[in-house]
GROMACS .gro file of N, CA and C in nm:
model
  297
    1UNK      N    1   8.425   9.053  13.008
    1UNK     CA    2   8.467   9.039  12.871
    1UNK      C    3   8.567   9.145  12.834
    2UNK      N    4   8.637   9.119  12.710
    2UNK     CA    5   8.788   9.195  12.642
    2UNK      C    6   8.725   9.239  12.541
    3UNK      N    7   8.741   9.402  12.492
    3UNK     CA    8   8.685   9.445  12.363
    3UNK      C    9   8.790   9.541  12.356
    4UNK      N   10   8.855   9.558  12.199
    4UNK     CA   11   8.929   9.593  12.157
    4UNK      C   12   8.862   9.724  12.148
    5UNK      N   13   8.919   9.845  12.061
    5UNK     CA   14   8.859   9.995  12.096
    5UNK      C   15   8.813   9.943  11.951
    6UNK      N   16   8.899   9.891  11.862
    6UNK     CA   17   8.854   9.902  11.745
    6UNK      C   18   8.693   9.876  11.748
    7UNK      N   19   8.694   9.756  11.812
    7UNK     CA   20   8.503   9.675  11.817
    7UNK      C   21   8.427   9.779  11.861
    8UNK      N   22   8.485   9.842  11.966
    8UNK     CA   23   8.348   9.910  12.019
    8UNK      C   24   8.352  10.051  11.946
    9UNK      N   25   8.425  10.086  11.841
    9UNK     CA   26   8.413  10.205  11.726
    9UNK      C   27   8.292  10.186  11.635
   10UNK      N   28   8.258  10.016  11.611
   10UNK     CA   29   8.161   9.989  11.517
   10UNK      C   30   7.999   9.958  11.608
   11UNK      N   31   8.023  10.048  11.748
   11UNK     CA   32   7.870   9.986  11.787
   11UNK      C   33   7.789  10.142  11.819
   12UNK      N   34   7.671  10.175  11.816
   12UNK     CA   35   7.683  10.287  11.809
   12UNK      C   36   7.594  10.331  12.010
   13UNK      N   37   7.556  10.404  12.064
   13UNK     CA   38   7.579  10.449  12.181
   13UNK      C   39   7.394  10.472  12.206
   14UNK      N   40   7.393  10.469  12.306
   14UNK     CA   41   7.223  10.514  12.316
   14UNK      C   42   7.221  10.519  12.471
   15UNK      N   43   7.191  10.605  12.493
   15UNK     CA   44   7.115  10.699  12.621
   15UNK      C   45   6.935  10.647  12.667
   16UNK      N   46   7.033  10.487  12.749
   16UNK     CA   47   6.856  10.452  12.794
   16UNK      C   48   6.742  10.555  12.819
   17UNK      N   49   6.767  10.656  12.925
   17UNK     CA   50   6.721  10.683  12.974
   17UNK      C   51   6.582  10.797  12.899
   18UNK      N   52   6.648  10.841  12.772
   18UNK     CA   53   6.601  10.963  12.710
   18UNK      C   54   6.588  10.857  12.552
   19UNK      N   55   6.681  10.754  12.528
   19UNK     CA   56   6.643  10.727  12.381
   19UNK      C   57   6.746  10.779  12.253
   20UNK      N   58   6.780  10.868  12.300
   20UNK     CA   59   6.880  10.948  12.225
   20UNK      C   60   6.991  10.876  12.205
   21UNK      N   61   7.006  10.877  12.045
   21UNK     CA   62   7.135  10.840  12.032
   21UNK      C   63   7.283  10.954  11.987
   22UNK      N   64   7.320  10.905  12.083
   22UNK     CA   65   7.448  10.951  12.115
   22UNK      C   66   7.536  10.975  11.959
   23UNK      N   67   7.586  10.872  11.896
   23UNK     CA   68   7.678  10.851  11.804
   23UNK      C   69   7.742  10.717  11.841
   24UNK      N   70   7.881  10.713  11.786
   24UNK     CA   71   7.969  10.614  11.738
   24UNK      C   72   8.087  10.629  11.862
   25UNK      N   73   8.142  10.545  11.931
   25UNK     CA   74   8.307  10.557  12.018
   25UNK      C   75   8.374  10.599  11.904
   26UNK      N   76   8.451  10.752  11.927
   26UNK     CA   77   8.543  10.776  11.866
   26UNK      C   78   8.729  10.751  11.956
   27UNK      N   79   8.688  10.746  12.048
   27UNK     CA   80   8.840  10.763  12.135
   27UNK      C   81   8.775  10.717  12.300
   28UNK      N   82   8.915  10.661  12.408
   28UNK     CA   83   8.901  10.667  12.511
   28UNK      C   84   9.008  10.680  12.571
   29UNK      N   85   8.940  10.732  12.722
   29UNK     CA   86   9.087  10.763  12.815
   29UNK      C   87   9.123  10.645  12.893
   30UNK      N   88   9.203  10.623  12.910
   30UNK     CA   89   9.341  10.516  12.950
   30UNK      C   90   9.389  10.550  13.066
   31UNK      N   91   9.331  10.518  13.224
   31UNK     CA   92   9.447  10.529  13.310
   31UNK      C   93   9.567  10.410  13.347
   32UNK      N   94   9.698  10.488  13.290
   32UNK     CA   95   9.842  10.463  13.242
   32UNK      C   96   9.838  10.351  13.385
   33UNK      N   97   9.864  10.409  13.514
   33UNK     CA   98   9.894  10.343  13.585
   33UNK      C   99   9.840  10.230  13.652
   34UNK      N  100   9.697  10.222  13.589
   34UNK     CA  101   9.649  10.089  13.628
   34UNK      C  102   9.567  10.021  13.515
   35UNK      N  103   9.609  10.023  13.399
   35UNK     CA  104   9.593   9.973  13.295
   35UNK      C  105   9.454   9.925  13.283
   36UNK      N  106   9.334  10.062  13.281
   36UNK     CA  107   9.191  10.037  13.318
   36UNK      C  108   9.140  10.167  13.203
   37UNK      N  109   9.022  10.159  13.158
   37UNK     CA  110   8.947  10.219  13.032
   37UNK      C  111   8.860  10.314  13.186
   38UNK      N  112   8.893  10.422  13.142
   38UNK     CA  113   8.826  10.500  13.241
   38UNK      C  114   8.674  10.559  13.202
   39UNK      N  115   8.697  10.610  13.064
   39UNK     CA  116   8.533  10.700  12.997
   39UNK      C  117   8.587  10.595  12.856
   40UNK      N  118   8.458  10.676  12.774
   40UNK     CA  119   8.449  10.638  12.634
   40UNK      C  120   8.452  10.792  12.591
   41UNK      N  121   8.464  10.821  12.446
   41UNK     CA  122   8.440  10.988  12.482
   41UNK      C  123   8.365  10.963  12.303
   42UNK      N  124   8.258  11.043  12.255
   42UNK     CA  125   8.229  11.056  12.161
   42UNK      C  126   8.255  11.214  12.095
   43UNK      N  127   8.306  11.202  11.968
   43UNK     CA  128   8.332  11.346  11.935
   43UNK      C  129   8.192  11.427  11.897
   44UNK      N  130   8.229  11.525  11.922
   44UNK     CA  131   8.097  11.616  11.876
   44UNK      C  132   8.057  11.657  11.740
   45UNK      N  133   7.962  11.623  11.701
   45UNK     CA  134   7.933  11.625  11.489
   45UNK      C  135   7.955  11.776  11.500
   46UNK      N  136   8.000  11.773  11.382
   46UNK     CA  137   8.001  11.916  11.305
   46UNK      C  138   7.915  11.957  11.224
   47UNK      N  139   7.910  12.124  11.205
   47UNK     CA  140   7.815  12.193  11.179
   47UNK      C  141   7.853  12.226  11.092
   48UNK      N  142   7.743  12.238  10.975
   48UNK     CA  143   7.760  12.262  10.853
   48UNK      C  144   7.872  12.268  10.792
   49UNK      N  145   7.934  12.106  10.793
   49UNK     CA  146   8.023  12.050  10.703
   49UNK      C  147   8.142  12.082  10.828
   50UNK      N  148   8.166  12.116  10.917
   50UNK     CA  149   8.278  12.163  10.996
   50UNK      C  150   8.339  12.296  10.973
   51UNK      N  151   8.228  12.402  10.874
   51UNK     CA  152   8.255  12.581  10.857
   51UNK      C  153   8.202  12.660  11.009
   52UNK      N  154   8.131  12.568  11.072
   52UNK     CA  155   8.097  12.673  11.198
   52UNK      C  156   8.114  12.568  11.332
   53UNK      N  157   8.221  12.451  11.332
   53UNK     CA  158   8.303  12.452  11.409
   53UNK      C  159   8.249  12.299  11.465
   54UNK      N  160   8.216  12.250  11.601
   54UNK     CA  161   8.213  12.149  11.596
   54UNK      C  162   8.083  12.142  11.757
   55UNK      N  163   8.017  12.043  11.732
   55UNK     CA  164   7.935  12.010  11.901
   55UNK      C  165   7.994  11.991  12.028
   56UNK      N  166   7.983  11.970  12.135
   56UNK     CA  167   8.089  11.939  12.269
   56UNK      C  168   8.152  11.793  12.254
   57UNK      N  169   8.214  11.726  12.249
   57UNK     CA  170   8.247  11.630  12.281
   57UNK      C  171   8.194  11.562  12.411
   58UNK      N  172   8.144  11.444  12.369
   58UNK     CA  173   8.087  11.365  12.501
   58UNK      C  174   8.137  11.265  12.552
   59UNK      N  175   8.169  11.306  12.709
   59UNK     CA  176   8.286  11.186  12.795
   59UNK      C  177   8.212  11.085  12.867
   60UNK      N  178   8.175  10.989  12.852
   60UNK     CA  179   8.123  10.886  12.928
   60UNK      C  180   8.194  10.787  13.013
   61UNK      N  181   8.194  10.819  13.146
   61UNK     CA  182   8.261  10.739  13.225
   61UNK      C  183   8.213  10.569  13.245
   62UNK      N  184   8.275  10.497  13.260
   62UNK     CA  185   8.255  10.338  13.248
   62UNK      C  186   8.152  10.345  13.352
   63UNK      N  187   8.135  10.403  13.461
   63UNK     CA  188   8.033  10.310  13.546
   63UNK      C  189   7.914  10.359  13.479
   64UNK      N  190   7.872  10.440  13.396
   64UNK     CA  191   7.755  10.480  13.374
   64UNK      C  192   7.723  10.369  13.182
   65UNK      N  193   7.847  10.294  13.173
   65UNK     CA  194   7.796  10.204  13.097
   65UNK      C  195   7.687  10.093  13.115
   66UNK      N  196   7.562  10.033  13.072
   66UNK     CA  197   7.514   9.940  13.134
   66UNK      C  198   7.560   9.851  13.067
   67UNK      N  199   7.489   9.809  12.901
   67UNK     CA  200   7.533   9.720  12.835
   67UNK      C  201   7.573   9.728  12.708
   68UNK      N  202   7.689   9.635  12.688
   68UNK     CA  203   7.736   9.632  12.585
   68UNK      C  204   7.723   9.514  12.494
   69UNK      N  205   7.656   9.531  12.365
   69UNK     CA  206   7.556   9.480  12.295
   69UNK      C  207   7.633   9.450  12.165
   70UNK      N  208   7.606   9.346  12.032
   70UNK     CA  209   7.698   9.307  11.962
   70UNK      C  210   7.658   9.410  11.852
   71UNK      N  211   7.561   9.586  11.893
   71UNK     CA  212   7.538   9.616  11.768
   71UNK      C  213   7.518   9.762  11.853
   72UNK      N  214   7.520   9.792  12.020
   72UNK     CA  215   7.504   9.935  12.031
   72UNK      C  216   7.540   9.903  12.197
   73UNK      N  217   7.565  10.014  12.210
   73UNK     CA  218   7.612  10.023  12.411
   73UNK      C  219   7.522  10.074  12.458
   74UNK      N  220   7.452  10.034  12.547
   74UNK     CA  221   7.332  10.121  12.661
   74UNK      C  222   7.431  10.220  12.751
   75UNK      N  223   7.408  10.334  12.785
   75UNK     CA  224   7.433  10.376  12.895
   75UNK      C  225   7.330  10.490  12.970
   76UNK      N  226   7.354  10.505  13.083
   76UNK     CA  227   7.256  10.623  13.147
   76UNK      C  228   7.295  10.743  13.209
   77UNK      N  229   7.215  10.816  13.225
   77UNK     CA  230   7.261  10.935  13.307
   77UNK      C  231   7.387  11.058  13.244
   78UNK      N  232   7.381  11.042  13.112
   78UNK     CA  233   7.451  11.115  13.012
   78UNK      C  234   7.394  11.258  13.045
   79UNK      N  235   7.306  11.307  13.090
   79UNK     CA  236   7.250  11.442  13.126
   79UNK      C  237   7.325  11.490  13.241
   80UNK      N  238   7.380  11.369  13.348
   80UNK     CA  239   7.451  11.408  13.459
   80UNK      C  240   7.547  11.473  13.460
   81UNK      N  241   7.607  11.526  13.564
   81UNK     CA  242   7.739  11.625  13.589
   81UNK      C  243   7.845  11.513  13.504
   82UNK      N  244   7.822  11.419  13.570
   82UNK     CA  245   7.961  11.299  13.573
   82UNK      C  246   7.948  11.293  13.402
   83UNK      N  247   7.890  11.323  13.316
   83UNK     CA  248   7.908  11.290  13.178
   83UNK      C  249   7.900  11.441  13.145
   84UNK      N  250   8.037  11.467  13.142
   84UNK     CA  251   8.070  11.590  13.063
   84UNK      C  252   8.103  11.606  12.969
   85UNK      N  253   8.066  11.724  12.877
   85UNK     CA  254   8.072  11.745  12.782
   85UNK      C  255   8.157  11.878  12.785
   86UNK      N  256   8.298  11.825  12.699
   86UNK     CA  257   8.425  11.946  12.656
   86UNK      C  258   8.364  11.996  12.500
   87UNK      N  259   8.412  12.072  12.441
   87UNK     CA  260   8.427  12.166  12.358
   87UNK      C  261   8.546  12.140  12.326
   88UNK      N  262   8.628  12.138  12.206
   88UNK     CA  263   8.756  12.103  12.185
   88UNK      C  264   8.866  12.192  12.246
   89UNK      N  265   8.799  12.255  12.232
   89UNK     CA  266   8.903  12.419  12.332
   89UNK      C  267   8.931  12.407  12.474
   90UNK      N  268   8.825  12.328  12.523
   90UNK     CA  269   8.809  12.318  12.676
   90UNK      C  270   8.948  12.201  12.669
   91UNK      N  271   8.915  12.101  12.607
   91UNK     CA  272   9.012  11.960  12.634
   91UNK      C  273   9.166  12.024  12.585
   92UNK      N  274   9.164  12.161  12.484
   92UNK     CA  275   9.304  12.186  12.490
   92UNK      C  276   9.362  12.291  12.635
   93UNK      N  277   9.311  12.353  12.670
   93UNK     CA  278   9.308  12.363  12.813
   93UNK      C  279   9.395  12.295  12.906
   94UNK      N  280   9.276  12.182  12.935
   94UNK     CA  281   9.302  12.064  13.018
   94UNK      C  282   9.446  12.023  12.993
   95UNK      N  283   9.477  11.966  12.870
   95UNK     CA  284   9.558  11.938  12.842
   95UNK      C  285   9.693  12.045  12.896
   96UNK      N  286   9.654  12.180  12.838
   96UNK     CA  287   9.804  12.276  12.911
   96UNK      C  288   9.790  12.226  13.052
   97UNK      N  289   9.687  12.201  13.124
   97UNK     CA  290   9.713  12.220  13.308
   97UNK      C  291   9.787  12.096  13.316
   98UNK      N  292   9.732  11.973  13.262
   98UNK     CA  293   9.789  11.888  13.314
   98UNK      C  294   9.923  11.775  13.249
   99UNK      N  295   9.923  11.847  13.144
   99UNK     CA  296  10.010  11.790  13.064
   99UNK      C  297  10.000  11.743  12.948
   0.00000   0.00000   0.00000
C-alpha cells in the first residue's frame, strides 16, 4: 500500500513490545536515490512548555514497522540500537558531517 506522510501524521505510534506509546509521525527520511521511506522519526515532547528544552527525537527505521493501522502503527524493538534516538543537537551535527 501508498500512504501519503500527511496520513500517517494523523495515526499515532505504539511500541508492541512494551505498550508504550510513542507519539504522532512528525517527519521522515527519504533516500533521494532510490525513492524509498527509510525511518519515520518522531520529535521529542518538550519540557515544561519548551523552557528546558526538548526529549531525544525518535528514529524508527521501516523494517521495525509491523503494522499500519487506519488509527495507529505497531512497531517493535524501539529499545534497540537500530532505533535511535538524536537530541536535536546531535541531528545538527550529523547534518555538518554530512551535509
Amino acid at each position: 500500500m501508498i500512504y501519503s506522510l500527511e496520513s500517517l501524521k494523523r495515526r499515532e505510534v505504539i511500541d508492541i513490545k512494551t505498550g508504550e506509546r510513542l507519539g504522532f509521525i512528525d517527519d521522515a527520511e527519504i533516500n533521494i536515490e532510490t525513492s524509498q521511506t527509510v525511518a519515520l522519526i518522531i520529535y521529542g515532547r518538550e519540557r515544561l512548555f519548551g523552557l528546558l528544552g526538548r526529549d531525544s527525537d525518535i528514529i524508527i527505521p521501516c523494517d521495525k514497522i509491523k503494522v499500519i493501522g487506519e488509527e495507529v502503527i505497531l512497531v517493535t524493538d524501539t529499545d534497540n540500537q537500530n532505533c535511535e534516538k538524536y537530541t536535536k543537537s546531535k541531528l545538527k551535527v550529523l547534518k555538518n558531517l554530512f551535509g
